[in-house]
Amino acid sequence: MLSATVLATMAGVAVGHGHMTQPATRSATSVQESGTCAFDRCMWYTNNITIPGPATNVDPKFLTMRVVPNSADDIYKTHPWRAPGTAPSRSPCGRMGFNHDGIYGIDGRDLARSEPNMRPKWVAGETAEVAMALTANHGGGYIYRLCSSDQDQTEECFQATTLEFDGNLTWVQIANDETTRVATTAVRLTNGTFPEGSVWSRNPIPNEPDWPEWPPVGGYAWGHQNIPFNVFDRVKVPSYLKPGGYTLSWRWDCEQTAQVWANCADIEIVASNEDKKRATRDAKHTSTRPTMKTPTLPKAEMLWNFSGANAGISGGATFAENNTVAFGSFLSTGSASPGVNRTYWGLDMETGKPNWYVEVPTAVLYQGILGDGTHGTAGVLYFGTLGPWIHAINATTGEVLWRSGGGVPAEYKIPADDYFSAPTLWHDLVIAGNYDNHLYAHDANTGEVRWRYLAGGPCNGSPTLDKENGIVFFTARFDLLVALNATTGDLLWQVRTNTLLASPTYYDGHILVGTQNSTVDAHNSTTGERIWSISGRVGAVWALNGPPVGPGGIAYFGSDDGYMYGIDVATSEVAWEFGTGGQIEAAPVVSDGVVYFGSLDYNVYAVNATTGEGLWSFPTGLYVSCVPAVKDGIVYIGSYDTSFYALRAPSSV
């Protein structure tokens, strides 16, 4: 029997609430990530909304809060689940839930649609499996709806084709582990719903484990936050639907909060027997990823490990001064308590002992970068943390030199949200993207904001530079690739592309970027025009550091299908692929003909950069989503098991 302590695992990058996980949405959700809300993929919703009329759902068996309906204690009586489908939603695909300077985040309808050959195929008149996951459990219930891709994507269009559930069972499963799947009797609601008679399903995951009328599914599935479960249902695909492209909308009406959450995914509906056969063939190629299996390789030698971080480590490793390797922690043990800080560490590369450490106010998610005097101040290490902070520290002593947030000119506001990228350096500027919809350039010596660019949506990837021409490239709004003059912040070009969470890389006139639509794209760095696109061969890519390019012009992309791919930039051919047992979330590093990276299968890997041959691996105690640093054949890398390791190849390799 699985323990309820599993609820303590899989903390997400940011506290979110809920999302559809199957089919994968335009915001790149996945069954494996379930309710972790990595990269804020669950933050698509409408906030502070109530039902426009009287409550129609007051039967206690359909409710999810322990209160007498319409009593003096009933603070939920105007919340969306009390009259499912009637609360006004800002978008049937959700809006990115940030509101800065009166501007809401991007509408989910505006995210790039999946490539047609990557969409799951549903057969009219049959059934299809869908899934959703919760990060913060607000009770209530949900529905799935369809709208033809050819029609305006309005709430009314989706309301015209609400899907019925097939049967009376719902299944709960931890991540993508099918051995944990358990069934429970679904509680469906049709009375008092909108559209009239539409079928809604009550959220099967209770907030508490001791509610007699609503026990945990399978004895273990309950919880309020960071819930690693997927909730699976089967829905009936209407037989009357014409073949073609459709948008699937999942809508969750909450009871505990005045919120509606929504996501959209792209599907293809097919009809004839021949189309059904084609759907089966295509599904094997596009919907079913290669089997994830941890390979057996020689085990690397561990020179030392540092376990004093007391936190999962996702902040990539960076070399500082004085034989020091630096990294940051994700969430400290007890970090919710007043006065408890996260820490940025500088360790001696030979012994693993701390040379210095810096307490920082929030989680460190990404690599720092060391100034060399040409770009950035020599001997100064720059890194970002969640919140409006870029930090500059003495790379020898760890002394804090400045933190952004002070000394901001009156015409600029302090960055309003999280620095969700690693910074890059251009002469005396530190450039980084923030979730308040701006790319910022800070003075490398003082931290003052020298310019900022409003991108119209979260700047969610780390910028990259064409240093010869002084151009900075970055991704924004989940579907824009943008080029700016790095000195002034003036726009040079922007292009709309596939759904982006990954960061770009500049290489030889190409901008290389992996997408959530399972493509790898190359754009012309001068015009933004797409040069080539690989579709259907790789999984979704979301590394927030750009892919490195190694010997022979091979770029290296890790994917959610568990594979590392070597792609020839000149020809767009996949030169090789190497499979692991888990998703690959962080960018690799290439050094002396070897590609080094971590996987969510808990392992660190070394792979031949030219052939893709596995050289060695090393097992840690939990997920590895940290960018390594490599020097003289020694790999420095952190793990979510709270340890930071120094590794080298075994003598047999």
XYZ file of C-alpha atoms in Angstrom:
653
model
C 0.000 0.000 0.000
C 1.297 3.424 -0.900
C 1.850 5.829 1.965
C 0.155 9.199 2.212
C 3.621 10.646 2.778
C 3.984 10.646 -0.996
C 2.137 13.946 -0.776
C 5.249 15.557 0.583
C 7.133 14.890 -2.653
C 7.296 16.652 -5.972
C 7.122 20.282 -4.831
C 6.536 22.514 -7.837
C 8.428 25.520 -9.055
C 5.597 27.787 -8.019
C 2.382 27.228 -6.121
C -0.392 26.873 -8.662
C -3.703 25.112 -8.742
C -4.827 22.796 -11.532
C -4.548 21.821 -15.179
C -5.326 19.211 -17.818
C -2.499 16.684 -18.220
C -3.850 14.448 -20.998
C -3.856 15.356 -23.809
C -0.822 17.578 -23.296
C -2.005 21.178 -23.414
C -0.654 24.166 -25.305
C 1.064 25.173 -22.067
C 2.924 21.837 -22.149
C 1.461 19.930 -19.223
C 2.222 16.235 -18.817
C 1.009 13.184 -16.926
C 4.490 12.641 -15.490
C 4.557 16.096 -13.898
C 0.959 15.656 -12.660
C 0.214 18.315 -10.027
C 3.691 19.777 -9.623
C 3.009 22.917 -11.686
C 6.553 23.071 -13.054
C 7.228 26.383 -14.810
C 3.769 27.634 -13.758
C 2.047 25.441 -16.319
C -1.031 25.275 -14.071
C -1.509 29.042 -13.733
C -4.316 29.488 -16.310
C -7.491 30.709 -14.661
C -10.045 33.395 -13.917
C -9.969 34.825 -10.406
C -12.537 36.531 -8.158
C -15.674 35.447 -10.001
C -19.021 34.334 -8.612
C -22.161 32.774 -10.006
C -24.617 35.305 -11.485
C -27.730 33.789 -9.921
C -28.887 31.539 -7.084
C -27.020 28.338 -6.251
C -28.315 25.272 -8.086
C -25.887 22.720 -6.635
C -26.788 22.375 -2.952
C -27.103 18.603 -2.503
C -24.347 17.669 0.018
C -23.344 14.543 -1.938
C -22.086 16.783 -4.761
C -20.321 19.318 -2.525
C -16.657 19.319 -1.573
C -16.573 21.608 1.457
C -17.704 20.516 4.903
C -20.419 23.075 5.474
C -24.214 23.131 5.541
C -25.324 24.699 2.226
C -26.776 28.218 2.546
C -26.137 28.286 6.306
C -24.616 31.260 8.098
C -21.246 29.472 7.892
C -21.511 28.826 4.163
C -18.901 31.192 2.726
C -18.856 29.226 -0.537
C -22.448 29.725 -1.671
C -21.562 32.109 -4.512
C -18.524 30.197 -5.759
C -18.535 28.619 -9.245
C -19.224 24.990 -8.238
C -22.529 26.002 -6.660
C -23.926 26.568 -10.188
C -21.487 24.745 -12.506
C -20.785 26.465 -15.800
C -22.456 29.788 -15.019
C -19.566 31.792 -13.545
C -18.058 34.023 -16.258
C -14.615 32.838 -17.335
C -12.021 35.185 -18.812
C -11.142 32.528 -21.398
C -12.196 28.937 -22.151
C -8.472 28.185 -22.355
C -7.540 30.188 -19.246
C -5.498 33.360 -18.839
C -1.984 33.281 -17.434
C -2.759 34.399 -13.907
C -0.597 37.456 -13.556
C -1.839 41.032 -13.437
C 0.829 43.723 -13.555
C 0.159 47.375 -14.351
C -3.439 46.410 -15.155
C -2.312 43.870 -17.747
C -3.339 40.231 -17.453
C -1.174 37.438 -18.787
C -1.595 35.910 -22.209
C -4.889 34.256 -23.149
C -4.490 30.497 -23.568
C -6.286 30.780 -26.891
C -3.335 32.777 -28.207
C -0.756 30.081 -27.524
C 0.544 28.350 -30.635
C -1.459 25.295 -31.661
C 0.187 21.900 -31.824
C 1.476 20.764 -35.184
C -1.198 18.598 -36.885
C 0.966 15.474 -36.932
C 1.573 15.798 -33.182
C -2.084 15.954 -32.160
C -3.738 12.889 -30.631
C -6.324 11.308 -32.921
C -9.820 10.701 -31.550
C -12.307 8.548 -33.440
C -15.844 9.907 -33.704
C -18.360 7.645 -31.953
C -15.755 6.036 -29.695
C -14.137 7.038 -26.398
C -10.923 8.798 -25.451
C -8.938 8.989 -22.217
C -8.385 12.385 -20.596
C -6.721 13.451 -17.362
C -6.334 16.434 -15.073
C -4.246 17.187 -11.994
C -4.452 19.520 -9.009
C -1.657 21.470 -7.376
C -3.804 23.269 -4.815
C -7.047 21.409 -4.157
C -10.024 23.764 -4.215
C -12.715 21.083 -4.432
C -15.507 21.622 -6.973
C -15.765 19.740 -10.252
C -14.877 19.720 -13.917
C -16.038 19.179 -17.484
C -14.463 18.623 -20.920
C -15.721 20.466 -24.036
C -14.876 20.707 -27.756
C -14.853 23.517 -30.315
C -13.875 23.158 -33.968
C -10.558 24.813 -34.779
C -12.315 26.583 -37.647
C -14.689 28.457 -35.317
C -14.134 31.381 -32.987
C -12.835 29.927 -29.728
C -15.523 31.415 -27.497
C -17.045 30.040 -24.327
C -20.291 29.664 -26.276
C -18.594 27.473 -28.885
C -17.294 25.108 -26.211
C -20.630 25.087 -24.401
C -22.253 23.812 -27.610
C -20.265 20.539 -27.465
C -19.861 19.358 -23.892
C -18.601 15.796 -23.603
C -20.296 13.018 -21.672
C -18.248 10.744 -19.482
C -18.095 7.049 -20.379
C -19.153 4.863 -17.462
C -19.182 5.598 -13.764
C -15.500 5.178 -12.917
C -12.692 7.650 -12.404
C -9.080 6.561 -11.947
C -6.339 8.154 -9.855
C -2.676 7.571 -10.672
C 0.624 8.908 -9.328
C 2.461 10.659 -12.164
C 2.926 8.211 -15.061
C 3.264 5.107 -12.882
C 0.424 2.900 -14.100
C 1.031 0.411 -11.280
C -0.428 2.999 -8.887
C -3.683 3.448 -10.822
C -6.798 2.797 -8.729
C -10.464 3.183 -9.661
C -13.176 4.941 -7.723
C -16.856 5.489 -8.379
C -17.319 8.858 -10.011
C -19.856 11.368 -8.719
C -21.484 12.977 -11.784
C -23.767 15.996 -11.739
C -26.333 16.985 -14.403
C -29.047 18.842 -12.471
C -28.550 22.589 -12.194
C -25.565 22.650 -14.566
C -24.935 24.950 -17.496
C -25.399 24.313 -20.326
C -28.557 22.651 -19.107
C -28.052 18.921 -18.687
C -24.283 19.035 -19.227
C -22.389 16.360 -17.292
C -19.880 17.505 -14.683
C -17.713 15.284 -12.489
C -17.047 16.057 -8.851
C -13.372 16.362 -7.954
C -12.586 12.915 -6.470
C -9.607 14.015 -4.330
C -10.657 15.007 -0.789
C -8.776 17.729 1.067
C -8.777 15.715 4.290
C -8.165 12.006 4.983
C -10.852 11.625 7.658
C -14.076 12.590 5.865
C -16.254 9.456 6.228
C -18.499 10.306 3.287
C -15.494 10.995 1.050
C -12.546 8.686 1.808
C -9.150 8.948 0.092
C -9.089 7.150 -3.246
C -7.318 3.828 -2.843
C -6.652 4.717 0.762
C -3.927 7.208 -0.134
C -5.129 9.816 -2.628
C -6.031 12.938 -0.679
C -4.388 16.280 -0.086
C -4.491 20.036 -0.512
C -1.234 21.112 -2.158
C 1.535 19.739 -4.416
C -0.550 16.670 -5.197
C 1.291 14.123 -7.393
C -1.899 12.552 -8.772
C -3.583 12.519 -12.147
C -7.346 12.035 -12.337
C -8.260 9.986 -15.418
C -11.656 9.711 -17.096
C -12.958 8.381 -20.376
C -15.148 10.673 -22.459
C -17.459 9.905 -25.361
C -16.481 11.441 -28.685
C -19.748 12.473 -30.418
C -20.391 10.421 -33.557
C -21.782 13.420 -35.435
C -18.566 15.436 -35.358
C -16.950 16.029 -38.733
C -13.334 14.967 -39.138
C -10.810 17.742 -38.623
C -9.024 19.807 -36.018
C -10.665 20.585 -32.671
C -9.743 22.346 -29.460
C -10.392 20.445 -26.239
C -11.157 22.659 -23.233
C -11.015 21.436 -19.639
C -12.884 23.659 -17.163
C -12.695 23.271 -13.387
C -15.225 25.233 -11.313
C -13.956 25.562 -7.735
C -16.005 25.500 -4.559
C -13.438 26.574 -1.973
C -12.345 29.600 -4.015
C -14.021 32.014 -6.424
C -12.029 30.672 -9.369
C -12.396 28.861 -12.681
C -9.355 27.057 -14.082
C -9.076 26.101 -17.733
C -6.680 24.619 -20.275
C -6.846 23.798 -23.962
C -5.283 21.057 -26.059
C -5.372 20.396 -29.787
C -6.759 17.134 -31.160
C -7.759 15.656 -34.519
C -11.051 13.810 -34.926
C -11.190 11.055 -37.547
C -14.206 9.100 -38.699
C -13.832 6.293 -41.240
C -12.342 2.856 -40.718
C -9.331 3.899 -42.754
C -8.965 7.047 -40.692
C -9.212 4.930 -37.564
C -6.343 2.759 -38.779
C -4.342 5.884 -39.570
C -5.103 7.264 -36.119
C -3.745 4.092 -34.550
C -0.574 4.289 -36.629
C -0.077 7.973 -35.900
C -0.741 7.492 -32.189
C 2.132 5.029 -32.018
C 4.383 7.674 -33.540
C 3.147 10.892 -31.962
C 1.194 10.181 -28.799
C 3.183 7.322 -27.329
C 6.679 8.387 -26.454
C 9.562 5.902 -26.599
C 9.584 3.692 -23.536
C 11.587 5.310 -20.754
C 14.118 2.838 -19.414
C 17.153 3.572 -17.262
C 20.204 2.233 -19.127
C 22.885 0.136 -17.473
C 26.253 1.883 -17.680
C 29.512 1.900 -15.728
C 29.111 3.862 -12.501
C 31.006 7.137 -12.168
C 33.419 7.664 -9.291
C 32.209 10.096 -6.630
C 35.039 12.316 -5.406
C 32.895 14.024 -2.758
C 29.374 15.148 -2.022
C 28.133 18.108 -0.019
C 24.851 17.543 1.830
C 24.618 20.770 3.802
C 22.148 22.536 1.518
C 19.123 21.085 3.371
C 17.151 21.661 0.182
C 16.609 20.328 -3.296
C 19.181 21.748 -5.701
C 18.025 23.015 -9.067
C 20.180 26.125 -9.422
C 22.790 25.190 -12.024
C 26.466 24.975 -11.124
C 28.802 27.877 -11.980
C 32.541 28.316 -11.533
C 33.534 31.257 -9.338
C 36.983 32.509 -8.331
C 39.589 30.837 -6.122
C 38.897 27.211 -7.145
C 35.233 27.509 -6.183
C 32.067 26.042 -7.685
C 28.806 27.835 -6.842
C 25.138 26.801 -6.862
C 21.834 27.692 -5.232
C 19.120 25.735 -3.442
C 15.470 25.462 -4.391
C 13.363 25.330 -1.204
C 14.900 25.086 2.240
C 13.592 22.760 4.891
C 11.117 24.842 6.871
C 11.411 27.672 4.373
C 7.869 28.796 5.096
C 8.921 29.802 8.609
C 9.826 33.441 9.332
C 13.534 34.189 9.152
C 14.503 31.023 7.275
C 16.414 31.838 4.100
C 17.576 29.964 1.052
C 21.294 29.794 0.442
C 23.736 30.275 -2.421
C 26.873 28.209 -1.807
C 30.481 28.436 -2.910
C 32.330 25.130 -2.405
C 35.999 24.255 -2.694
C 36.298 22.202 -5.886
C 38.833 19.783 -4.404
C 37.249 19.079 -1.005
C 33.576 20.048 -1.275
C 33.907 22.214 1.841
C 32.201 25.634 1.853
C 34.433 28.565 0.998
C 31.484 30.944 1.526
C 27.724 31.101 1.419
C 25.121 33.819 0.862
C 21.622 33.871 2.324
C 19.110 34.921 -0.314
C 15.393 35.683 0.114
C 13.917 33.153 -2.317
C 14.646 30.030 -4.329
C 17.584 29.896 -6.741
C 16.483 28.062 -9.871
C 19.130 28.801 -12.478
C 22.823 29.183 -13.123
C 24.835 32.234 -12.298
C 27.363 33.814 -14.644
C 30.857 35.133 -13.880
C 31.928 38.548 -15.149
C 35.249 38.699 -16.998
C 35.788 42.456 -17.397
C 34.652 42.512 -21.022
C 31.151 41.378 -20.188
C 30.239 42.069 -16.584
C 32.593 43.225 -13.858
C 35.643 40.970 -13.483
C 35.441 38.733 -10.430
C 31.722 39.344 -9.863
C 29.194 36.499 -9.976
C 25.628 37.362 -11.027
C 22.566 35.193 -10.395
C 18.803 35.554 -10.098
C 16.221 34.312 -7.613
C 12.458 34.134 -7.614
C 11.131 37.601 -6.895
C 12.545 40.921 -8.156
C 16.150 40.097 -7.355
C 19.295 39.892 -9.400
C 22.275 39.455 -7.077
C 25.892 40.477 -7.632
C 28.451 38.936 -5.281
C 32.214 38.914 -4.948
C 33.155 35.604 -6.588
C 36.090 35.115 -4.196
C 34.479 35.918 -0.843
C 30.724 35.706 -1.443
C 30.242 39.294 -0.265
C 27.010 40.785 -1.610
C 27.822 43.815 -3.761
C 24.273 44.710 -4.797
C 20.795 43.301 -5.196
C 18.312 44.704 -7.682
C 15.303 46.396 -6.134
C 17.220 49.393 -4.845
C 18.438 52.354 -6.862
C 15.784 51.972 -9.543
C 15.198 55.181 -11.518
C 11.828 56.840 -10.985
C 10.665 56.082 -14.525
C 10.980 52.349 -13.821
C 9.191 50.217 -11.328
C 10.974 47.496 -9.423
C 10.419 44.203 -11.281
C 7.045 43.029 -10.064
C 7.443 39.289 -10.236
C 9.948 36.436 -10.500
C 13.227 36.383 -12.393
C 12.475 33.166 -14.207
C 15.717 32.936 -16.169
C 19.464 32.794 -15.840
C 21.056 36.187 -16.549
C 23.418 36.901 -19.428
C 26.082 39.616 -19.667
C 26.600 42.251 -22.363
C 29.420 44.686 -21.605
C 28.249 46.539 -18.463
C 24.702 45.116 -18.527
C 23.124 42.140 -16.764
C 20.129 41.026 -18.842
C 17.388 38.712 -17.544
C 13.702 37.999 -18.116
C 11.006 38.520 -15.495
C 7.483 37.144 -15.185
C 6.117 40.691 -14.993
C 6.254 40.650 -18.826
C 9.554 42.557 -19.122
C 13.118 41.833 -20.104
C 15.401 43.913 -17.860
C 18.931 45.215 -18.327
C 20.622 46.088 -15.020
C 23.835 48.033 -14.634
C 26.504 45.432 -13.854
C 28.179 47.728 -11.306
C 25.173 49.138 -9.430
C 22.096 47.034 -10.233
C 20.177 50.049 -11.543
C 17.741 49.365 -14.373
C 19.215 50.782 -17.592
C 16.390 49.662 -19.882
C 13.432 47.331 -19.900
C 11.360 45.914 -22.742
C 7.638 45.087 -22.417
C 7.140 41.768 -24.193
C 3.376 41.388 -23.682
C 3.717 38.258 -21.591
C 6.059 36.487 -19.144
C 9.711 36.390 -20.218
C 10.122 32.769 -19.309
C 13.440 31.781 -20.852
C 17.064 32.730 -20.384
C 18.331 35.187 -23.028
C 21.158 34.389 -25.439
C 23.518 36.762 -27.253
C 25.013 37.304 -30.675
C 28.023 39.139 -29.234
C 29.483 40.036 -32.613
C 26.403 42.053 -33.553
C 25.161 43.049 -30.095
C 21.773 41.300 -30.314
C 19.966 39.621 -27.420
C 17.386 36.904 -28.161
C 14.777 35.616 -25.729
C 11.391 33.924 -25.530
C 8.241 35.521 -24.147
C 4.504 35.063 -23.796
C 4.979 31.311 -24.385
C 4.879 31.819 -28.154
C 7.207 34.680 -29.116
C 10.854 34.674 -30.136
C 12.222 38.219 -29.794
C 15.423 39.994 -30.870
C 16.511 43.294 -29.294
C 19.463 45.621 -29.562
C 21.378 44.506 -26.468
C 22.678 48.002 -25.709
C 19.430 49.971 -26.026
C 16.647 47.405 -25.692
C 15.122 48.466 -29.018
C 13.093 45.849 -30.887
C 14.736 44.410 -34.010
C 12.184 41.683 -34.787
C 9.814 39.229 -33.186
C 8.114 36.142 -34.585
C 5.335 33.987 -33.294
C 6.258 30.341 -33.125
C 5.366 27.100 -31.384
C 4.660 27.041 -27.647
C 7.857 28.043 -25.881
C 9.128 27.448 -22.382
C 12.662 26.522 -23.355
C 15.458 29.010 -23.866
C 17.108 29.757 -27.209
C 20.741 29.466 -28.238
C 22.560 31.575 -30.811
C 24.899 29.629 -33.102
C 26.362 30.676 -36.450
C 23.429 32.778 -37.657
C 20.848 30.370 -36.218
C 18.558 30.746 -33.229
C 17.922 27.226 -31.934
C 15.000 26.502 -29.647
C 12.997 23.477 -28.553
C 9.249 23.806 -28.042
C 6.394 22.314 -26.053
C 4.812 21.201 -29.337
C 7.506 18.548 -29.700
C 9.491 20.403 -32.320
C 13.011 21.764 -32.547
C 13.200 24.935 -34.626
C 15.990 26.975 -36.180
C 15.389 30.644 -37.027
C 17.483 33.116 -38.993
C 19.131 35.381 -36.415
C 18.869 38.449 -38.679
C 15.220 38.196 -39.721
C 13.590 35.660 -37.394
C 12.470 33.600 -40.396
C 12.253 29.894 -39.651
C 15.027 27.972 -41.434
C 13.946 24.471 -40.484
C 11.771 22.599 -38.004
C 11.952 19.000 -36.789
C 8.497 17.704 -35.927
C 7.418 14.324 -34.622
C 10.905 13.086 -33.808
C 11.494 14.624 -30.381
C 9.383 15.205 -27.291
C 8.607 18.509 -25.603
C 11.644 20.620 -24.667
C 11.579 23.020 -21.711
C 15.147 23.544 -20.511
C 15.432 27.137 -19.280
C 19.035 27.281 -20.401
C 19.699 27.170 -24.125
C 21.040 23.975 -25.737
C 24.813 23.841 -26.145
C 26.412 23.227 -29.538
C 29.359 20.847 -29.657
C 31.794 19.259 -32.082
C 30.750 19.348 -35.722
C 27.882 21.771 -35.126
C 25.741 19.272 -33.191
C 23.191 20.843 -30.802
C 22.024 18.869 -27.781
C 18.376 18.896 -26.672
C 16.880 17.017 -23.716
C 13.200 16.123 -23.898
C 10.214 15.027 -21.832
C 10.322 11.651 -23.593
C 13.484 10.863 -21.607
C 15.844 11.190 -24.552
C 18.853 13.372 -25.241
C 19.087 14.253 -28.930
C 22.081 15.327 -30.974
C 20.861 17.446 -33.912
C 23.044 18.631 -36.802
C 22.425 22.384 -37.085
C 23.460 22.560 -40.743
C 21.238 19.719 -41.987
C 18.517 19.482 -39.263
C 19.166 15.740 -39.123
C 18.976 13.884 -35.814
C 22.530 12.565 -35.533
C 21.815 10.367 -32.510
C 19.527 9.831 -29.552
C 20.198 8.460 -26.079
C 17.404 7.249 -23.817
C 17.069 7.515 -20.033
C 14.395 6.466 -17.568
C 12.898 9.919 -16.935
C 12.241 13.360 -18.354
C 15.223 15.605 -19.024
C 14.427 19.102 -17.757
C 17.773 20.902 -17.630
C 20.124 21.744 -20.455
C 23.247 19.612 -20.802
C 26.859 20.767 -20.869
C 29.364 19.617 -23.509
C 33.059 19.429 -22.643
C 35.966 17.688 -24.390
C 33.689 15.643 -26.620
C 31.321 14.493 -23.858
C 27.740 15.594 -23.110
C 26.845 15.704 -19.398
C 23.294 15.992 -18.034
C 20.812 14.842 -15.409
C 17.448 13.077 -15.669
C 14.335 12.734 -13.548
C 15.239 9.031 -13.262
C 17.633 10.266 -10.496
C 20.794 9.726 -12.593
C 23.626 11.839 -13.973
C 24.843 10.768 -17.440
C 27.915 11.152 -19.637
C 27.420 10.511 -23.377
C 29.818 10.667 -26.328
C 29.042 13.985 -28.046
C 29.666 12.634 -31.555
C 28.058 9.176 -31.442
C 25.580 9.348 -28.541
C 27.152 6.298 -26.912
C 26.529 6.139 -23.166
C 29.812 6.333 -21.245
C 28.803 6.291 -17.581
C 26.058 7.191 -15.145
C 25.742 7.947 -11.459
C 22.642 7.388 -9.278
C 21.573 10.137 -6.874
C 18.713 9.988 -4.404
C 16.119 12.035 -6.320
C 15.473 14.036 -9.500
C 18.390 15.708 -11.258
C 17.296 18.904 -13.024
C 20.416 20.974 -12.408
C 22.745 22.186 -15.173
C 26.217 20.778 -14.412
C 29.586 22.502 -14.528
C 32.562 20.567 -15.897
C 36.286 21.213 -15.553
C 39.218 18.879 -16.167
C 36.868 15.944 -16.590
C 35.191 16.460 -13.207
C 31.425 17.007 -13.194
C 29.868 19.214 -10.510
C 26.101 18.817 -10.226
C 23.266 19.004 -7.679
C 20.204 16.839 -7.096
C 16.818 17.218 -5.462
C 18.133 14.747 -2.864
C 19.761 17.879 -1.289
C 23.328 16.796 -2.209
C 25.865 18.410 -4.519
C 28.307 15.994 -6.163
C 31.756 15.962 -7.727
C 32.014 13.035 -10.165
C 34.502 11.695 -12.676
C 34.537 8.865 -15.159
C 35.246 5.381 -13.785
C 38.679 3.962 -14.522
C 37.106 1.471 -16.951
C 36.005 4.259 -19.323
